[in-house]
Tab-separated table of C-alpha atoms and ligand atoms in Angstrom:
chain	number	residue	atom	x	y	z
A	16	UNK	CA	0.000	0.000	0.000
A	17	UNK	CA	1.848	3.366	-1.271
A	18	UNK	CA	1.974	5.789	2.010
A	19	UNK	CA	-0.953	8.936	1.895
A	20	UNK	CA	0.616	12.205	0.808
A	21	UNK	CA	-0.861	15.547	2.071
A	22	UNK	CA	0.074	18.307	-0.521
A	23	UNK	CA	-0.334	22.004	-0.439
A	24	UNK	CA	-0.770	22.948	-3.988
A	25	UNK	CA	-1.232	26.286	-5.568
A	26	UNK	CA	-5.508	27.104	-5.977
A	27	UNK	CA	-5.002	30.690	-6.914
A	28	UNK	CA	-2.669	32.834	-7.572
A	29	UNK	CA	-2.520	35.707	-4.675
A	30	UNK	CA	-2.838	39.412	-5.431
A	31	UNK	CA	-1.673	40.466	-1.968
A	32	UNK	CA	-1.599	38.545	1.270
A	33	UNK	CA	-1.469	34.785	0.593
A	34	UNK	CA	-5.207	34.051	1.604
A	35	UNK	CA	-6.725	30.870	2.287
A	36	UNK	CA	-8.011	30.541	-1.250
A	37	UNK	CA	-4.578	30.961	-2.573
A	38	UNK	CA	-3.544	26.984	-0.811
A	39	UNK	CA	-5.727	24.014	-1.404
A	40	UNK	CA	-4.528	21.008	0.656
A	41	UNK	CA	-4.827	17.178	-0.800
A	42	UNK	CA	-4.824	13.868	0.005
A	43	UNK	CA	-3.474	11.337	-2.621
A	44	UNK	CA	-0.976	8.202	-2.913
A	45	UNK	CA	2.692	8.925	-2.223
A	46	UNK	CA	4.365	8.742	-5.646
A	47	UNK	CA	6.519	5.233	-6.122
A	48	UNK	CA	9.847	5.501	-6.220
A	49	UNK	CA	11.274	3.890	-9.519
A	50	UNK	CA	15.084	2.420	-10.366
A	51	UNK	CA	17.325	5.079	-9.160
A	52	UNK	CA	14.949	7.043	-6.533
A	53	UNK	CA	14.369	6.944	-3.485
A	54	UNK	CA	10.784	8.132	-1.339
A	55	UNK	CA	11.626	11.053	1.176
A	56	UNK	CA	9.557	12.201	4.153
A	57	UNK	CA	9.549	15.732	4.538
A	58	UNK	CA	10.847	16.685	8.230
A	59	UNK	CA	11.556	20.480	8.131
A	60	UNK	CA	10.002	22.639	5.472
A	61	UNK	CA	12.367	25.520	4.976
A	62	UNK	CA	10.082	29.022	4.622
A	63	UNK	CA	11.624	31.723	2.242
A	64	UNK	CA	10.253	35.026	1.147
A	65	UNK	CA	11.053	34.018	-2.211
A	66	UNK	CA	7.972	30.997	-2.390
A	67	UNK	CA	5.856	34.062	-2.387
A	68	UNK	CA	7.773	35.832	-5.696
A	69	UNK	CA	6.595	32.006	-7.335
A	70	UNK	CA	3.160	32.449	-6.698
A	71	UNK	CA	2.947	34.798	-9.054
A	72	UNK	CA	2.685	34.734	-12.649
A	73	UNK	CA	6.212	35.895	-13.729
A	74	UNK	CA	9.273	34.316	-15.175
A	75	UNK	CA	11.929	35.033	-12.254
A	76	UNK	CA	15.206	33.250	-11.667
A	77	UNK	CA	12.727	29.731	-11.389
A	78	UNK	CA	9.647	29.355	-13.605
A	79	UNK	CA	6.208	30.064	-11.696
A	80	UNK	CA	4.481	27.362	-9.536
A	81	UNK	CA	1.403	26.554	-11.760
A	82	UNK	CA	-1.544	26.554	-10.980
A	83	UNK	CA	-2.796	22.666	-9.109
A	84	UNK	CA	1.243	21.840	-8.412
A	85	UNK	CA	2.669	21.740	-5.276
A	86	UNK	CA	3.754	24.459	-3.423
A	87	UNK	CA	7.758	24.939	-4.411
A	88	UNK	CA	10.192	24.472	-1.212
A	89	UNK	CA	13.222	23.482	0.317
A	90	UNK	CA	13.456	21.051	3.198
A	91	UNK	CA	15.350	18.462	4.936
A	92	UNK	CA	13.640	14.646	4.545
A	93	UNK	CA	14.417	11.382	5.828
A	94	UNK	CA	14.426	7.956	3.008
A	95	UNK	CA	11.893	6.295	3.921
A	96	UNK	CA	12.636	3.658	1.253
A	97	UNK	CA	15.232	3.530	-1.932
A	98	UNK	CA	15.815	2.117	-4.528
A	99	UNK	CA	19.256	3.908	-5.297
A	100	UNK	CA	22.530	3.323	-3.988
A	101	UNK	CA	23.603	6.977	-3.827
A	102	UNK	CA	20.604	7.435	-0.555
A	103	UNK	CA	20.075	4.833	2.180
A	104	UNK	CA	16.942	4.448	4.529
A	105	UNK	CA	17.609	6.907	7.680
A	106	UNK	CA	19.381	9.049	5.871
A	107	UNK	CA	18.607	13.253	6.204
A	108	UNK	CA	18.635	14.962	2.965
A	109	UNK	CA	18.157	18.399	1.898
A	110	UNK	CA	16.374	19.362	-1.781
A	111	UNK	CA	12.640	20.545	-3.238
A	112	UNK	CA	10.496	18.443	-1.687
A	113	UNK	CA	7.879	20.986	-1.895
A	114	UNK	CA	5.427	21.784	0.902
A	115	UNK	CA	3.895	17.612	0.858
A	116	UNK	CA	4.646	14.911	3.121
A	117	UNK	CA	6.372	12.709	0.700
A	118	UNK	CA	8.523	13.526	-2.767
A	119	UNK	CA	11.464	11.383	-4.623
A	120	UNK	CA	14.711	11.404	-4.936
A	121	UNK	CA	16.852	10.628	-8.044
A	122	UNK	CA	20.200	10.243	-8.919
A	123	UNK	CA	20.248	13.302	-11.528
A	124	UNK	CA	17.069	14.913	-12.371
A	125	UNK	CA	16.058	15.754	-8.426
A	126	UNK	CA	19.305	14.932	-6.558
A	127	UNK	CA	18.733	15.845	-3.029
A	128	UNK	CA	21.935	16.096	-1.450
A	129	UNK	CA	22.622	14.285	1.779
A	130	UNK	CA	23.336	15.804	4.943
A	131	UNK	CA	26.581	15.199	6.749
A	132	UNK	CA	25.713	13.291	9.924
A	133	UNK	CA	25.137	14.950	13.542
A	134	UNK	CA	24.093	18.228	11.440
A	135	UNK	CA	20.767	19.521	13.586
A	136	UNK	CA	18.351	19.303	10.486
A	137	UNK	CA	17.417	23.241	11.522
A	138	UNK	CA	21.048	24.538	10.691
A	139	UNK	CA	21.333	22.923	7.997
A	140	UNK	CA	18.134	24.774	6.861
A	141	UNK	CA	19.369	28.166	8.385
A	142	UNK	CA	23.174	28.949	9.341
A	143	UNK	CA	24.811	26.605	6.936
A	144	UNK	CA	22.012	26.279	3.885
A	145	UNK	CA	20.903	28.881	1.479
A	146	UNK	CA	20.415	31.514	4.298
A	147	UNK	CA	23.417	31.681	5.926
A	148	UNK	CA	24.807	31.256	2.686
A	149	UNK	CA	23.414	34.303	0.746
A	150	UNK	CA	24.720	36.227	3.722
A	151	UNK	CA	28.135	35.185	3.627
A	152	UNK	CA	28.119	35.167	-0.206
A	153	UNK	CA	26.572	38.439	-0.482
A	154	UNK	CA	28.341	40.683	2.070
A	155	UNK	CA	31.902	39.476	1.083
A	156	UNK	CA	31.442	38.261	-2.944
A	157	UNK	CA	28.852	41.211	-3.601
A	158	UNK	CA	29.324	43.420	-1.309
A	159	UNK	CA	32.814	43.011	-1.104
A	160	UNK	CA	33.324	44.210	2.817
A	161	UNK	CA	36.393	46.046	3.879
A	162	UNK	CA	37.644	46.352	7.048
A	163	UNK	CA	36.272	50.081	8.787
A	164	UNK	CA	33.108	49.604	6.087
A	165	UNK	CA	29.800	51.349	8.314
A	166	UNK	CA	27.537	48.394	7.189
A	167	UNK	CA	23.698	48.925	7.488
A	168	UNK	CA	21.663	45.790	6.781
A	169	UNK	CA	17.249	45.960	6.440
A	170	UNK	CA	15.298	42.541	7.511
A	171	UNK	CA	18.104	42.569	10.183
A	172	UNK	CA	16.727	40.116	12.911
A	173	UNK	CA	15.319	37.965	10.034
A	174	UNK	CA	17.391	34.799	9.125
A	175	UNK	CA	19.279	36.185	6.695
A	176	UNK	CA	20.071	40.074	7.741
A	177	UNK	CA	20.867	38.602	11.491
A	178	UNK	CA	23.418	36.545	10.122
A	179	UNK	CA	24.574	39.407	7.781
A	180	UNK	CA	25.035	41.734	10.663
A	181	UNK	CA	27.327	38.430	12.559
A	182	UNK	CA	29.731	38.236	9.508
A	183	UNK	CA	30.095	42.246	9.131
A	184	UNK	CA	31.132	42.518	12.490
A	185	UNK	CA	33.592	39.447	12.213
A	186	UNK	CA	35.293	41.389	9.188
A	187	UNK	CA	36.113	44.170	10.953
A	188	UNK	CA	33.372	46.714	10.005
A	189	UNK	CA	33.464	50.058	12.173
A	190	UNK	CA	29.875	50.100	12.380
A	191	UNK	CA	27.170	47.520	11.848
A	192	UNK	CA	23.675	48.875	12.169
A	193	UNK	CA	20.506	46.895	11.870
A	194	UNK	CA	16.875	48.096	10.210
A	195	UNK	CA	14.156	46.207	12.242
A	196	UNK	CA	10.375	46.259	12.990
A	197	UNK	CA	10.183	46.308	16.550
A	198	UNK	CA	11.936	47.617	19.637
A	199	UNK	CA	12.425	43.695	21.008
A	200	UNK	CA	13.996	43.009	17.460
A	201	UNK	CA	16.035	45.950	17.886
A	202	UNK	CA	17.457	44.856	21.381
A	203	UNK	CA	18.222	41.516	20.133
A	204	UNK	CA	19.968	43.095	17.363
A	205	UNK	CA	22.484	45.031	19.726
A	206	UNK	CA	22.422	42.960	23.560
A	207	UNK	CA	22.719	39.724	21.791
A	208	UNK	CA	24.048	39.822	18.288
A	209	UNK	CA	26.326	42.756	18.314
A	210	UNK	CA	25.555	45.189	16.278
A	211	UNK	CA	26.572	48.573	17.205
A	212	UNK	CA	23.205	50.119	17.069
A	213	UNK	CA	18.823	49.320	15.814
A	214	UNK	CA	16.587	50.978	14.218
A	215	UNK	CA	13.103	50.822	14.733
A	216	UNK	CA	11.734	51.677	11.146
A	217	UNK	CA	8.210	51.224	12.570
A	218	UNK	CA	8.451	54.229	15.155
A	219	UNK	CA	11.857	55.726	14.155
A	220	UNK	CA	12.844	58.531	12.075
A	221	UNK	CA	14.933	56.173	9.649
A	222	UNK	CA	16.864	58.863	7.895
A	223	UNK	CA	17.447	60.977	11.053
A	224	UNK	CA	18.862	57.591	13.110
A	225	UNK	CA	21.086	56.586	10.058
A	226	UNK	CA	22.601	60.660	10.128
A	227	UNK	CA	23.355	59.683	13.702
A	228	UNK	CA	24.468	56.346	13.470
A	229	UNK	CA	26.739	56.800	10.020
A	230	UNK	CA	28.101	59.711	10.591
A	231	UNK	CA	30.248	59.658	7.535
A	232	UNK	CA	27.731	57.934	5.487
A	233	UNK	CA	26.705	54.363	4.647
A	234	UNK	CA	30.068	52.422	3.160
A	235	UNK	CA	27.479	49.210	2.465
A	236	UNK	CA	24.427	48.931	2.752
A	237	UNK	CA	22.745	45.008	2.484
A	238	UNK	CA	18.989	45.246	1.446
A	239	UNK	CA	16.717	42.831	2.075
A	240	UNK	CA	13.511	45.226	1.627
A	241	UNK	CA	13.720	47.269	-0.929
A	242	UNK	CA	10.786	49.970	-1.346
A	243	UNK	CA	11.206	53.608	1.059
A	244	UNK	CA	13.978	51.425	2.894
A	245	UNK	CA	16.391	51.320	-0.083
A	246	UNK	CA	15.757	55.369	-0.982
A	247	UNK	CA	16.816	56.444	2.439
A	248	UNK	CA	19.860	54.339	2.060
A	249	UNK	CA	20.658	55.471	-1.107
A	250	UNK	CA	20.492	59.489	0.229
A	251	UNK	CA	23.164	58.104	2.729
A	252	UNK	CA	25.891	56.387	0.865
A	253	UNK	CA	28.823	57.083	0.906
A	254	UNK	CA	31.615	57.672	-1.581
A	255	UNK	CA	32.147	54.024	-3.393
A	256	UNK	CA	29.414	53.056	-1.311
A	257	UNK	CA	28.011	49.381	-2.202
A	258	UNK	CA	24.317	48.527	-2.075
A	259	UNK	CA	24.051	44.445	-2.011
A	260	UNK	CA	20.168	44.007	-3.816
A	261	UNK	CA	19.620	40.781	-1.998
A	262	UNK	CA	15.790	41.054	-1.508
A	263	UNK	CA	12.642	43.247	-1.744
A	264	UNK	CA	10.455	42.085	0.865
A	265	UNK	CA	8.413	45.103	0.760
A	266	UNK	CA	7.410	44.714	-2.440
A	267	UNK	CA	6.699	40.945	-3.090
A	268	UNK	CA	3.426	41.657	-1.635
A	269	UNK	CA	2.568	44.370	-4.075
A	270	UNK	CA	-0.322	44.719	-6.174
A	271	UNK	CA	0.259	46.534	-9.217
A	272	UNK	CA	3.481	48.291	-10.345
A	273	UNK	CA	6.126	48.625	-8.175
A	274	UNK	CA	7.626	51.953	-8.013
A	275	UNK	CA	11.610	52.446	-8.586
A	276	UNK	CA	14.086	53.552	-6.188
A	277	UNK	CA	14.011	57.849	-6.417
A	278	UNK	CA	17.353	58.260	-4.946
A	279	UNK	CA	19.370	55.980	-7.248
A	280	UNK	CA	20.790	58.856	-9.070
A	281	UNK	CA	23.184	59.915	-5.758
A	282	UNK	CA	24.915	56.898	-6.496
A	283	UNK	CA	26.501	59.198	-9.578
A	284	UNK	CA	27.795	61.876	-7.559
A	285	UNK	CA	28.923	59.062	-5.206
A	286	UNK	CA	30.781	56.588	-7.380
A	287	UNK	CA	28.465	53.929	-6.214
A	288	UNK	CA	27.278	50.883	-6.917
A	289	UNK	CA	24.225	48.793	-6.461
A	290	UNK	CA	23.995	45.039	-7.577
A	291	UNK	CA	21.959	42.138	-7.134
A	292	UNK	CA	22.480	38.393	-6.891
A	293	UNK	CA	20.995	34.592	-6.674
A	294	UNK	CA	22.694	32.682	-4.235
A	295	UNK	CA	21.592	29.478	-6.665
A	296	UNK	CA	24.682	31.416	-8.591
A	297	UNK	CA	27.189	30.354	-5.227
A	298	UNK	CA	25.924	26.692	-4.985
A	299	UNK	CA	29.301	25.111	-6.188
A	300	UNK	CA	31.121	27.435	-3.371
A	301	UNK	CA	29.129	26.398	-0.605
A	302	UNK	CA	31.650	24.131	1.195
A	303	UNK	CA	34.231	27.218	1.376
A	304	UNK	CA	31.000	29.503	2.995
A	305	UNK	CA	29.860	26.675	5.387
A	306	UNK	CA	33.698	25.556	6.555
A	307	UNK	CA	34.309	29.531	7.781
A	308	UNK	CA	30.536	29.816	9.342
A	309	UNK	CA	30.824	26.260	11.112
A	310	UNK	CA	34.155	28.089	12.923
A	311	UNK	CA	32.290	31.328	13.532
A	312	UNK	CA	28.939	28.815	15.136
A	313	UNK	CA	31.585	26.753	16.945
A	314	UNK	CA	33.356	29.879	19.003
A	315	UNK	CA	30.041	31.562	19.161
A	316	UNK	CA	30.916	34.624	16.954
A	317	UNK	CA	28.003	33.454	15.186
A	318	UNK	CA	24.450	33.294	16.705
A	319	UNK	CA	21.226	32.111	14.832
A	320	UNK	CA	17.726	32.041	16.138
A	321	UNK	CA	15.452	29.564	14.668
A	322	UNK	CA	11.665	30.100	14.747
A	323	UNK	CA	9.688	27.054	14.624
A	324	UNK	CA	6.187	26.214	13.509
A	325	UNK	CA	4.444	22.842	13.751
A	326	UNK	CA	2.274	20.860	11.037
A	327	UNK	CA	2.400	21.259	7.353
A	328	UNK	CA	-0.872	22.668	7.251
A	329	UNK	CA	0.482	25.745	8.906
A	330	UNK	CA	2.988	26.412	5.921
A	331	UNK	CA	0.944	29.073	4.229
A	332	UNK	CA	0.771	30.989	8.292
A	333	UNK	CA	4.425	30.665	8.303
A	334	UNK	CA	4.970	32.298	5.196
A	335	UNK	CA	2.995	35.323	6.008
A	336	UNK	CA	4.745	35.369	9.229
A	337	UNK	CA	7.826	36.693	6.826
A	338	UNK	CA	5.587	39.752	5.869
A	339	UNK	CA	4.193	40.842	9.099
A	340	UNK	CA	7.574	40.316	10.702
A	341	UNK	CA	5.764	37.852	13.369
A	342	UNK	CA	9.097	35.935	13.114
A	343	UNK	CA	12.581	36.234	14.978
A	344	UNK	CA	15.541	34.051	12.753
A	345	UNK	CA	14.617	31.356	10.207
A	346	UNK	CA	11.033	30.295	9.444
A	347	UNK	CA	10.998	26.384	9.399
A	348	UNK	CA	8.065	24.321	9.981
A	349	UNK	CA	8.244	20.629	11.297
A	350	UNK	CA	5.942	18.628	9.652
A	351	UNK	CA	4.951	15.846	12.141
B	6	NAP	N1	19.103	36.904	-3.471
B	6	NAP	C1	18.971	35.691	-2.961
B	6	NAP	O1	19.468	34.703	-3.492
B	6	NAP	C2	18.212	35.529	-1.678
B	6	NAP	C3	18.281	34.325	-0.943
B	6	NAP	C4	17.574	34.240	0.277
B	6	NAP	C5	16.805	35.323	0.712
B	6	NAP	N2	16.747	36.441	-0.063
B	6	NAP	C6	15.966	37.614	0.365
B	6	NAP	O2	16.447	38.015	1.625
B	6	NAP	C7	15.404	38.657	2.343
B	6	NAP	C8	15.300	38.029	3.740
B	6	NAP	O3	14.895	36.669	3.614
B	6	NAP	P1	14.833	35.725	4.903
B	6	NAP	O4	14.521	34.364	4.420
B	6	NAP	O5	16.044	35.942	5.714
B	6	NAP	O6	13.545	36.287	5.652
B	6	NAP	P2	13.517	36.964	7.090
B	6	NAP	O7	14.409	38.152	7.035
B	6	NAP	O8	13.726	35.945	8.121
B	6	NAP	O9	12.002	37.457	7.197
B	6	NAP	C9	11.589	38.587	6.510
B	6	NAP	C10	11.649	39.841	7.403
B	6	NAP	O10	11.424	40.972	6.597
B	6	NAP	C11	10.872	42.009	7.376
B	6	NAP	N3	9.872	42.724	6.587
B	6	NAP	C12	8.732	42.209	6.043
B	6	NAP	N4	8.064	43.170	5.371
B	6	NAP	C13	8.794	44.307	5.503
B	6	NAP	C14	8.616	45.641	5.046
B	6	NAP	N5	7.542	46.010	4.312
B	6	NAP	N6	9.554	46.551	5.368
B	6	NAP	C15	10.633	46.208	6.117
B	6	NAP	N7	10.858	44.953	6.578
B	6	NAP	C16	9.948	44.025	6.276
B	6	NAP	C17	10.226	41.356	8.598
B	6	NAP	O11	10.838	41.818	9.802
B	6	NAP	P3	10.466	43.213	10.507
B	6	NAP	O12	9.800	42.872	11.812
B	6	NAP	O13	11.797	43.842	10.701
B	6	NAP	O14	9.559	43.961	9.585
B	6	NAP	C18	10.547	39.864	8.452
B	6	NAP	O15	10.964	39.251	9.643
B	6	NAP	C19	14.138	38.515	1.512
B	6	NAP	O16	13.937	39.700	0.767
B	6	NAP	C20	14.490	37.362	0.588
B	6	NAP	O17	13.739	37.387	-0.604
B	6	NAP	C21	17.430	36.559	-1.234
């Protein structure tokens, strides 16, 4: 008797918020694994920003999730059974298993890549997977970081701009200040994580707290938001400054068009330059990012907070959680 698969597949495409129209949930057979695949349980559903950006209608850096298929996602799953020698039963792997309890794994077409063993399934999905490693990747490869760089990073006590904040201050940056939504967020940012200073954009006069705070200007500034965020940064930079386009949050949301940044034109005057990346781009350099963070989370120079949601059904909550900022760290829900 195959297993029963619950699946979250796309209904309807959102024009805002993902509602509860936009997710249908189903019950059918567990595919059967053929020669060469194996059948995965999903354990940890890995919730990114981006899922939201394939929702819609629009050729990005992955094709659209269509309408009736699965909701798109990384995870870690356990084999279940195999018919492969490259994946065993027991083992943990990480790969798009999509929000369902059950996908396969080939040998080419859908590799999943197994997980080294003792690795908590969570930092594998956080720290040391695509999170950590868009951070690492794009403060040092994009961003290029110099030692005495005044870094100011947006989404700052989210998974990624947390981490971001970590590695700045582990490069020697003067400064390292943090864009968050709330004052808790922004106390996290500076008692726990070190960065020199938070700003509430919620409450705060952004631009007047940045004056403050960069004195001399913004050397780098790592966006995660985009929209009235990325302007105020722009006002700021400073000469050669560096603006990392990592994500746009504040946008992906959007209905209708999306307006441009209106400051871009200072970076002219200020020799700038603003550039955006896919960490899919970095996936062959991954062992060199994950050997120096696995030091840095060893001696604790490196802190990550993980916030965890239970069931699969609760996928689509955990996603929105992303957009109202409900969450502290990495998004990951355990499917039971
Ligand atoms: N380029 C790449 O390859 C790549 C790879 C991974 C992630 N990303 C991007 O990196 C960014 C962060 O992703 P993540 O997975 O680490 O998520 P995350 O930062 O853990 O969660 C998103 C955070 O964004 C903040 N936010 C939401 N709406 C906002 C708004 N309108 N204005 C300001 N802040 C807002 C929320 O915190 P507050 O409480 O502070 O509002 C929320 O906690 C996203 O833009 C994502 O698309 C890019």
């Amino acid at each position: 008797m195959p297993e029963r698969n619950r699946r979250l597949v796309l209904a309807q495409r959102p024009t805002g918020n993902v509602e509860e129209e936009t997710i249908r949930l189903e019950h059918v057979d567990a595919p059967e694994p053929g020669a060469g695949e194996a059948l995965v349980h999903t354990r940890y559903l890995s919730i990114d920003p981006t899922i939201r950006t394939w929702m819609d209608d629009v050729q990005g850096y992955l094709p659209p999730i269509g309408l009736g298929e699965v909701i798109r996602s990384t995870a870690v799953a356990e084999v279940v059974r195999s018919n492969s020698e490259r994946y065993s039963v027991g083992d943990l792997v990480f790969g798009l298993t999509g929000w369902q309890d059950y996908a396969l794994a080939g040998e080419r077409e859908g590799a999943m890549q197994l997980l080294p063993p003792g690795i908590d399934p969570t930092a594998a999905l956080s720290v040391f997977g695509t999170t950590g490693m868009t951070a690492y990747f794009g403060l040092l490869d994009v961003g290029r970081i110099k030692e005495g760089d005044t870094v100011v990073v947006s989404g700052a006590a989210g998974a990624t701009g947390s981490t971001v904040g970590q590695i700045a201050r582990i490069k020697g940056a003067a400064r390292v200040v943090g864009i968050a939504g709330s004052d808790e967020k922004c106390a996290w940012l500076t008692d726990e994580l070190g960065f020199d200073s938070a700003v509430n954009y919620k409450t705060d006069d952004v631009g007047a707290r940045l004056r403050e705070a960069c004195p001399e200007g913004i050397d780098l500034y790592f966006d995660n938001v985009g929209g009235e965020l990325l302007d105020i940064c722009l006002a700021q930079l400073a000469l050669r400054g560096r603006v990392v386009l990592c994500g746009a949050i504040a946008t992906y949301n959007a209905r209708g068009k999306i307006e441009g940044p209106r400051n871009y034109r200072n970076l002219i005057p200020r020799r700038g330059r603003m550039e955006g990346f896919i960490i899919l781009d970095y996936l062959g350099r991954f062992p060199e990012g994950q050997a120096e963070m696995a030091s840095w989370v060893a001696d604790g120079r490196v802190k990550f907070a993980t916030h965890l949601v239970d069931g699969l059904e609760q996928a689509p909550a955990a996603l929105n959680l992303l957009f109202t900022g409900g969450n502290k760290g990495k998004v990951i829900v355990r499917v039971e």
